[in-house]
PDB file of C-alpha atoms in Angstrom:
ATOM      1  CA  UNK A   1     -11.520 -40.884 -17.475  1.00  0.00           C
ATOM      2  CA  UNK A   2     -11.107 -41.079 -14.145  1.00  0.00           C
ATOM      3  CA  UNK A   3     -12.571 -44.244 -12.595  1.00  0.00           C
ATOM      4  CA  UNK A   4     -15.135 -43.736  -9.861  1.00  0.00           C
ATOM      5  CA  UNK A   5     -14.258 -44.474  -6.154  1.00  0.00           C
ATOM      6  CA  UNK A   6     -17.727 -46.654  -5.932  1.00  0.00           C
ATOM      7  CA  UNK A   7     -19.141 -48.676  -8.321  1.00  0.00           C
ATOM      8  CA  UNK A   8     -21.930 -47.068 -10.198  1.00  0.00           C
ATOM      9  CA  UNK A   9     -20.927 -43.874  -9.426  1.00  0.00           C
ATOM     10  CA  UNK A  10     -19.887 -41.843 -12.830  1.00  0.00           C
ATOM     11  CA  UNK A  11     -17.840 -38.342 -12.786  1.00  0.00           C
ATOM     12  CA  UNK A  12     -19.334 -36.178 -15.382  1.00  0.00           C
ATOM     13  CA  UNK A  13     -16.982 -35.442 -18.070  1.00  0.00           C
ATOM     14  CA  UNK A  14     -17.147 -31.373 -17.404  1.00  0.00           C
ATOM     15  CA  UNK A  15     -15.880 -32.158 -13.604  1.00  0.00           C
ATOM     16  CA  UNK A  16     -12.214 -32.830 -13.827  1.00  0.00           C
ATOM     17  CA  UNK A  17     -11.068 -30.348 -16.185  1.00  0.00           C
ATOM     18  CA  UNK A  18     -12.866 -27.805 -13.799  1.00  0.00           C
ATOM     19  CA  UNK A  19     -11.106 -29.161 -10.612  1.00  0.00           C
ATOM     20  CA  UNK A  20      -8.130 -28.829 -12.525  1.00  0.00           C
ATOM     21  CA  UNK A  21      -9.067 -25.159 -13.402  1.00  0.00           C
ATOM     22  CA  UNK A  22      -9.689 -24.258  -9.729  1.00  0.00           C
ATOM     23  CA  UNK A  23      -6.628 -26.049  -8.782  1.00  0.00           C
ATOM     24  CA  UNK A  24      -3.883 -23.833 -10.867  1.00  0.00           C
ATOM     25  CA  UNK A  25      -6.537 -20.816  -9.489  1.00  0.00           C
ATOM     26  CA  UNK A  26      -5.514 -21.328  -6.141  1.00  0.00           C
ATOM     27  CA  UNK A  27      -1.696 -22.087  -6.769  1.00  0.00           C
ATOM     28  CA  UNK A  28      -1.485 -18.614  -9.380  1.00  0.00           C
ATOM     29  CA  UNK A  29       0.312 -15.539  -7.934  1.00  0.00           C
ATOM     30  CA  UNK A  30      -1.422 -12.462  -7.116  1.00  0.00           C
ATOM     31  CA  UNK A  31      -1.574  -9.963  -9.378  1.00  0.00           C
ATOM     32  CA  UNK A  32       1.094  -7.340  -9.047  1.00  0.00           C
ATOM     33  CA  UNK A  33      -1.325  -4.706  -8.781  1.00  0.00           C
ATOM     34  CA  UNK A  34      -3.297  -6.115  -6.201  1.00  0.00           C
ATOM     35  CA  UNK A  35       0.012  -6.647  -4.166  1.00  0.00           C
ATOM     36  CA  UNK A  36       0.529  -3.077  -4.523  1.00  0.00           C
ATOM     37  CA  UNK A  37      -2.815  -2.254  -3.464  1.00  0.00           C
ATOM     38  CA  UNK A  38      -2.357  -4.685  -0.333  1.00  0.00           C
ATOM     39  CA  UNK A  39       0.992  -2.946   0.648  1.00  0.00           C
ATOM     40  CA  UNK A  40      -0.492   0.475   0.412  1.00  0.00           C
ATOM     41  CA  UNK A  41      -3.136  -0.491   2.617  1.00  0.00           C
ATOM     42  CA  UNK A  42      -0.946  -2.289   5.222  1.00  0.00           C
ATOM     43  CA  UNK A  43       1.480   0.973   4.988  1.00  0.00           C
ATOM     44  CA  UNK A  44      -1.840   3.106   6.028  1.00  0.00           C
ATOM     45  CA  UNK A  45      -2.751   0.776   8.496  1.00  0.00           C
ATOM     46  CA  UNK A  46       0.586   0.990  10.171  1.00  0.00           C
ATOM     47  CA  UNK A  47       0.070   4.579  10.332  1.00  0.00           C
ATOM     48  CA  UNK A  48      -3.248   4.305  11.897  1.00  0.00           C
ATOM     49  CA  UNK A  49      -2.042   2.012  14.376  1.00  0.00           C
ATOM     50  CA  UNK A  50       0.896   4.613  15.168  1.00  0.00           C
ATOM     51  CA  UNK A  51       3.818   1.897  14.373  1.00  0.00           C
ATOM     52  CA  UNK A  52       6.849   4.146  13.143  1.00  0.00           C
ATOM     53  CA  UNK A  53       8.819   0.464  13.043  1.00  0.00           C
ATOM     54  CA  UNK A  54       6.417  -1.224  10.790  1.00  0.00           C
ATOM     55  CA  UNK A  55       5.543   1.967   8.848  1.00  0.00           C
ATOM     56  CA  UNK A  56       9.518   1.653   7.792  1.00  0.00           C
ATOM     57  CA  UNK A  57       9.343  -1.917   6.855  1.00  0.00           C
ATOM     58  CA  UNK A  58       7.660  -0.822   4.193  1.00  0.00           C
ATOM     59  CA  UNK A  59       9.998   1.772   3.093  1.00  0.00           C
ATOM     60  CA  UNK A  60      12.768   0.506   0.444  1.00  0.00           C
ATOM     61  CA  UNK A  61      16.678   1.179   1.847  1.00  0.00           C
ATOM     62  CA  UNK A  62      16.704   3.345  -0.485  1.00  0.00           C
ATOM     63  CA  UNK A  63      13.694   5.513   0.198  1.00  0.00           C
ATOM     64  CA  UNK A  64      14.077   9.459  -0.833  1.00  0.00           C
ATOM     65  CA  UNK A  65      11.097  12.023   0.496  1.00  0.00           C
ATOM     66  CA  UNK A  66      10.998  15.607   0.226  1.00  0.00           C
ATOM     67  CA  UNK A  67      13.973  17.887   0.903  1.00  0.00           C
ATOM     68  CA  UNK A  68      16.200  14.887   0.856  1.00  0.00           C
ATOM     69  CA  UNK A  69      13.790  12.983   3.539  1.00  0.00           C
ATOM     70  CA  UNK A  70      15.370   9.325   3.498  1.00  0.00           C
ATOM     71  CA  UNK A  71      14.185   6.261   5.651  1.00  0.00           C
ATOM     72  CA  UNK A  72      15.270   7.146   9.032  1.00  0.00           C
ATOM     73  CA  UNK A  73      13.964  10.740   8.820  1.00  0.00           C
ATOM     74  CA  UNK A  74      10.508   9.273   7.867  1.00  0.00           C
ATOM     75  CA  UNK A  75      10.743   6.850  10.266  1.00  0.00           C
ATOM     76  CA  UNK A  76      11.546   9.752  13.064  1.00  0.00           C
ATOM     77  CA  UNK A  77       8.784  12.011  11.463  1.00  0.00           C
ATOM     78  CA  UNK A  78       6.191   9.518  12.175  1.00  0.00           C
ATOM     79  CA  UNK A  79       7.096   9.376  15.724  1.00  0.00           C
ATOM     80  CA  UNK A  80       7.102  12.551  16.066  1.00  0.00           C
ATOM     81  CA  UNK A  81       3.506  12.841  14.550  1.00  0.00           C
ATOM     82  CA  UNK A  82       1.867   9.757  16.588  1.00  0.00           C
ATOM     83  CA  UNK A  83       3.624  11.520  19.850  1.00  0.00           C
ATOM     84  CA  UNK A  84       1.892  14.747  19.034  1.00  0.00           C
ATOM     85  CA  UNK A  85      -1.793  13.150  17.966  1.00  0.00           C
ATOM     86  CA  UNK A  86      -3.348  10.369  19.833  1.00  0.00           C
ATOM     87  CA  UNK A  87      -5.503   9.331  17.172  1.00  0.00           C
ATOM     88  CA  UNK A  88      -3.803   9.617  13.453  1.00  0.00           C
ATOM     89  CA  UNK A  89      -5.760   8.496  10.344  1.00  0.00           C
ATOM     90  CA  UNK A  90      -4.987   8.657   6.360  1.00  0.00           C
ATOM     91  CA  UNK A  91      -7.714   9.439   3.878  1.00  0.00           C
ATOM     92  CA  UNK A  92      -7.073   9.115   0.725  1.00  0.00           C
ATOM     93  CA  UNK A  93      -8.696   9.809  -2.732  1.00  0.00           C
ATOM     94  CA  UNK A  94      -8.742   6.923  -5.585  1.00  0.00           C
ATOM     95  CA  UNK A  95      -5.257   5.725  -6.564  1.00  0.00           C
ATOM     96  CA  UNK A  96      -4.028   6.152 -10.323  1.00  0.00           C
ATOM     97  CA  UNK A  97      -1.799   3.228 -10.669  1.00  0.00           C
ATOM     98  CA  UNK A  98       0.857   2.725 -13.046  1.00  0.00           C
ATOM     99  CA  UNK A  99       2.691  -0.634 -13.377  1.00  0.00           C
ATOM    100  CA  UNK A 100       5.734  -1.156 -15.322  1.00  0.00           C
ATOM    101  CA  UNK A 101       7.891  -3.940 -14.838  1.00  0.00           C
ATOM    102  CA  UNK A 102       8.542  -4.319 -11.059  1.00  0.00           C
ATOM    103  CA  UNK A 103       8.366  -0.467 -10.404  1.00  0.00           C
ATOM    104  CA  UNK A 104       4.780   1.219  -9.986  1.00  0.00           C
ATOM    105  CA  UNK A 105       3.550   5.021  -9.643  1.00  0.00           C
ATOM    106  CA  UNK A 106       0.543   5.492  -7.628  1.00  0.00           C
ATOM    107  CA  UNK A 107      -0.995   8.995  -7.593  1.00  0.00           C
ATOM    108  CA  UNK A 108      -3.834  10.232  -5.067  1.00  0.00           C
ATOM    109  CA  UNK A 109      -5.008  12.719  -3.105  1.00  0.00           C
ATOM    110  CA  UNK A 110      -4.624  12.558   0.659  1.00  0.00           C
ATOM    111  CA  UNK A 111      -5.432  14.347   4.391  1.00  0.00           C
ATOM    112  CA  UNK A 112      -3.966  12.962   7.553  1.00  0.00           C
ATOM    113  CA  UNK A 113      -6.725  12.807  10.138  1.00  0.00           C
ATOM    114  CA  UNK A 114      -6.690  13.271  14.019  1.00  0.00           C
ATOM    115  CA  UNK A 115      -8.966  12.329  16.803  1.00  0.00           C
ATOM    116  CA  UNK A 116     -12.695  12.223  15.904  1.00  0.00           C
ATOM    117  CA  UNK A 117     -11.999  12.728  12.070  1.00  0.00           C
ATOM    118  CA  UNK A 118     -10.283  16.093  12.618  1.00  0.00           C
ATOM    119  CA  UNK A 119      -7.536  17.124   9.977  1.00  0.00           C
ATOM    120  CA  UNK A 120      -3.742  17.409  10.909  1.00  0.00           C
ATOM    121  CA  UNK A 121      -2.260  19.722  11.348  1.00  0.00           C
ATOM    122  CA  UNK A 122      -4.475  22.032  12.819  1.00  0.00           C
ATOM    123  CA  UNK A 123      -5.143  24.095   9.601  1.00  0.00           C
ATOM    124  CA  UNK A 124      -6.907  21.698   7.235  1.00  0.00           C
ATOM    125  CA  UNK A 125      -5.021  21.146   3.943  1.00  0.00           C
ATOM    126  CA  UNK A 126      -5.029  18.025   1.487  1.00  0.00           C
ATOM    127  CA  UNK A 127      -2.798  16.879  -0.628  1.00  0.00           C
ATOM    128  CA  UNK A 128      -1.497  15.318  -3.999  1.00  0.00           C
ATOM    129  CA  UNK A 129       0.813  12.721  -3.505  1.00  0.00           C
ATOM    130  CA  UNK A 130       2.871  10.983  -5.749  1.00  0.00           C
ATOM    131  CA  UNK A 131       4.664   7.727  -4.389  1.00  0.00           C
ATOM    132  CA  UNK A 132       7.252   5.285  -6.454  1.00  0.00           C
ATOM    133  CA  UNK A 133       7.315   1.609  -5.747  1.00  0.00           C
ATOM    134  CA  UNK A 134       9.630  -1.270  -6.451  1.00  0.00           C
ATOM    135  CA  UNK A 135       9.032  -4.952  -6.334  1.00  0.00           C
ATOM    136  CA  UNK A 136      11.740  -6.667  -4.066  1.00  0.00           C
ATOM    137  CA  UNK A 137      11.191 -10.302  -4.198  1.00  0.00           C
ATOM    138  CA  UNK A 138       7.664 -10.207  -4.524  1.00  0.00           C
ATOM    139  CA  UNK A 139       7.149  -7.266  -1.790  1.00  0.00           C
ATOM    140  CA  UNK A 140       6.303  -4.028  -2.769  1.00  0.00           C
ATOM    141  CA  UNK A 141       8.727  -1.619  -1.192  1.00  0.00           C
ATOM    142  CA  UNK A 142       7.739   2.596  -0.953  1.00  0.00           C
ATOM    143  CA  UNK A 143      10.914   3.798  -3.152  1.00  0.00           C
ATOM    144  CA  UNK A 144       9.814   7.980  -3.078  1.00  0.00           C
ATOM    145  CA  UNK A 145       7.184  10.025  -2.080  1.00  0.00           C
ATOM    146  CA  UNK A 146       6.473  13.631  -2.401  1.00  0.00           C
ATOM    147  CA  UNK A 147       3.364  15.880  -1.548  1.00  0.00           C
ATOM    148  CA  UNK A 148       2.133  19.062  -2.775  1.00  0.00           C
ATOM    149  CA  UNK A 149      -0.590  21.092  -0.931  1.00  0.00           C
ATOM    150  CA  UNK A 150      -3.892  20.496  -2.737  1.00  0.00           C
ATOM    151  CA  UNK A 151      -4.816  24.434  -1.741  1.00  0.00           C
ATOM    152  CA  UNK A 152      -2.698  27.984  -1.333  1.00  0.00           C
ATOM    153  CA  UNK A 153      -3.324  29.849   1.376  1.00  0.00           C
ATOM    154  CA  UNK A 154      -4.919  33.421   0.558  1.00  0.00           C
ATOM    155  CA  UNK A 155      -2.088  36.166   0.750  1.00  0.00           C
TER     156      UNK A 155
END
């Protein structure tokens, strides 16, 4: 048992193990899914702040998007979108996260918004999105993304 710092004070027997447990919790690493969700939120914030360079920092060097879109192409595409629209936001549906040894797949629905919540582009569209992620030295990077329009226009 620990010695009291002042004579006459006794530390309750349960306090030392409780303090040790709290110290260990404070030192523990964040769960991979929690770090992944934080990276996704930060990526979304970079889009809403219209920061293409910050957005690019979340993309893996070997990032691949639709039609062979690479990391540089994704940054340029974001720059064009940011130039065309003063306000950009992302509205996402619930994420379905699948983790497997340093890799993750995240599926969700998304709509880009602009101005006072209007949908981008001018024709409203919601997308089903599937993204691939890889953990690199404790940091999650987006390795792939593909999106499919949820609604097909009537012919």
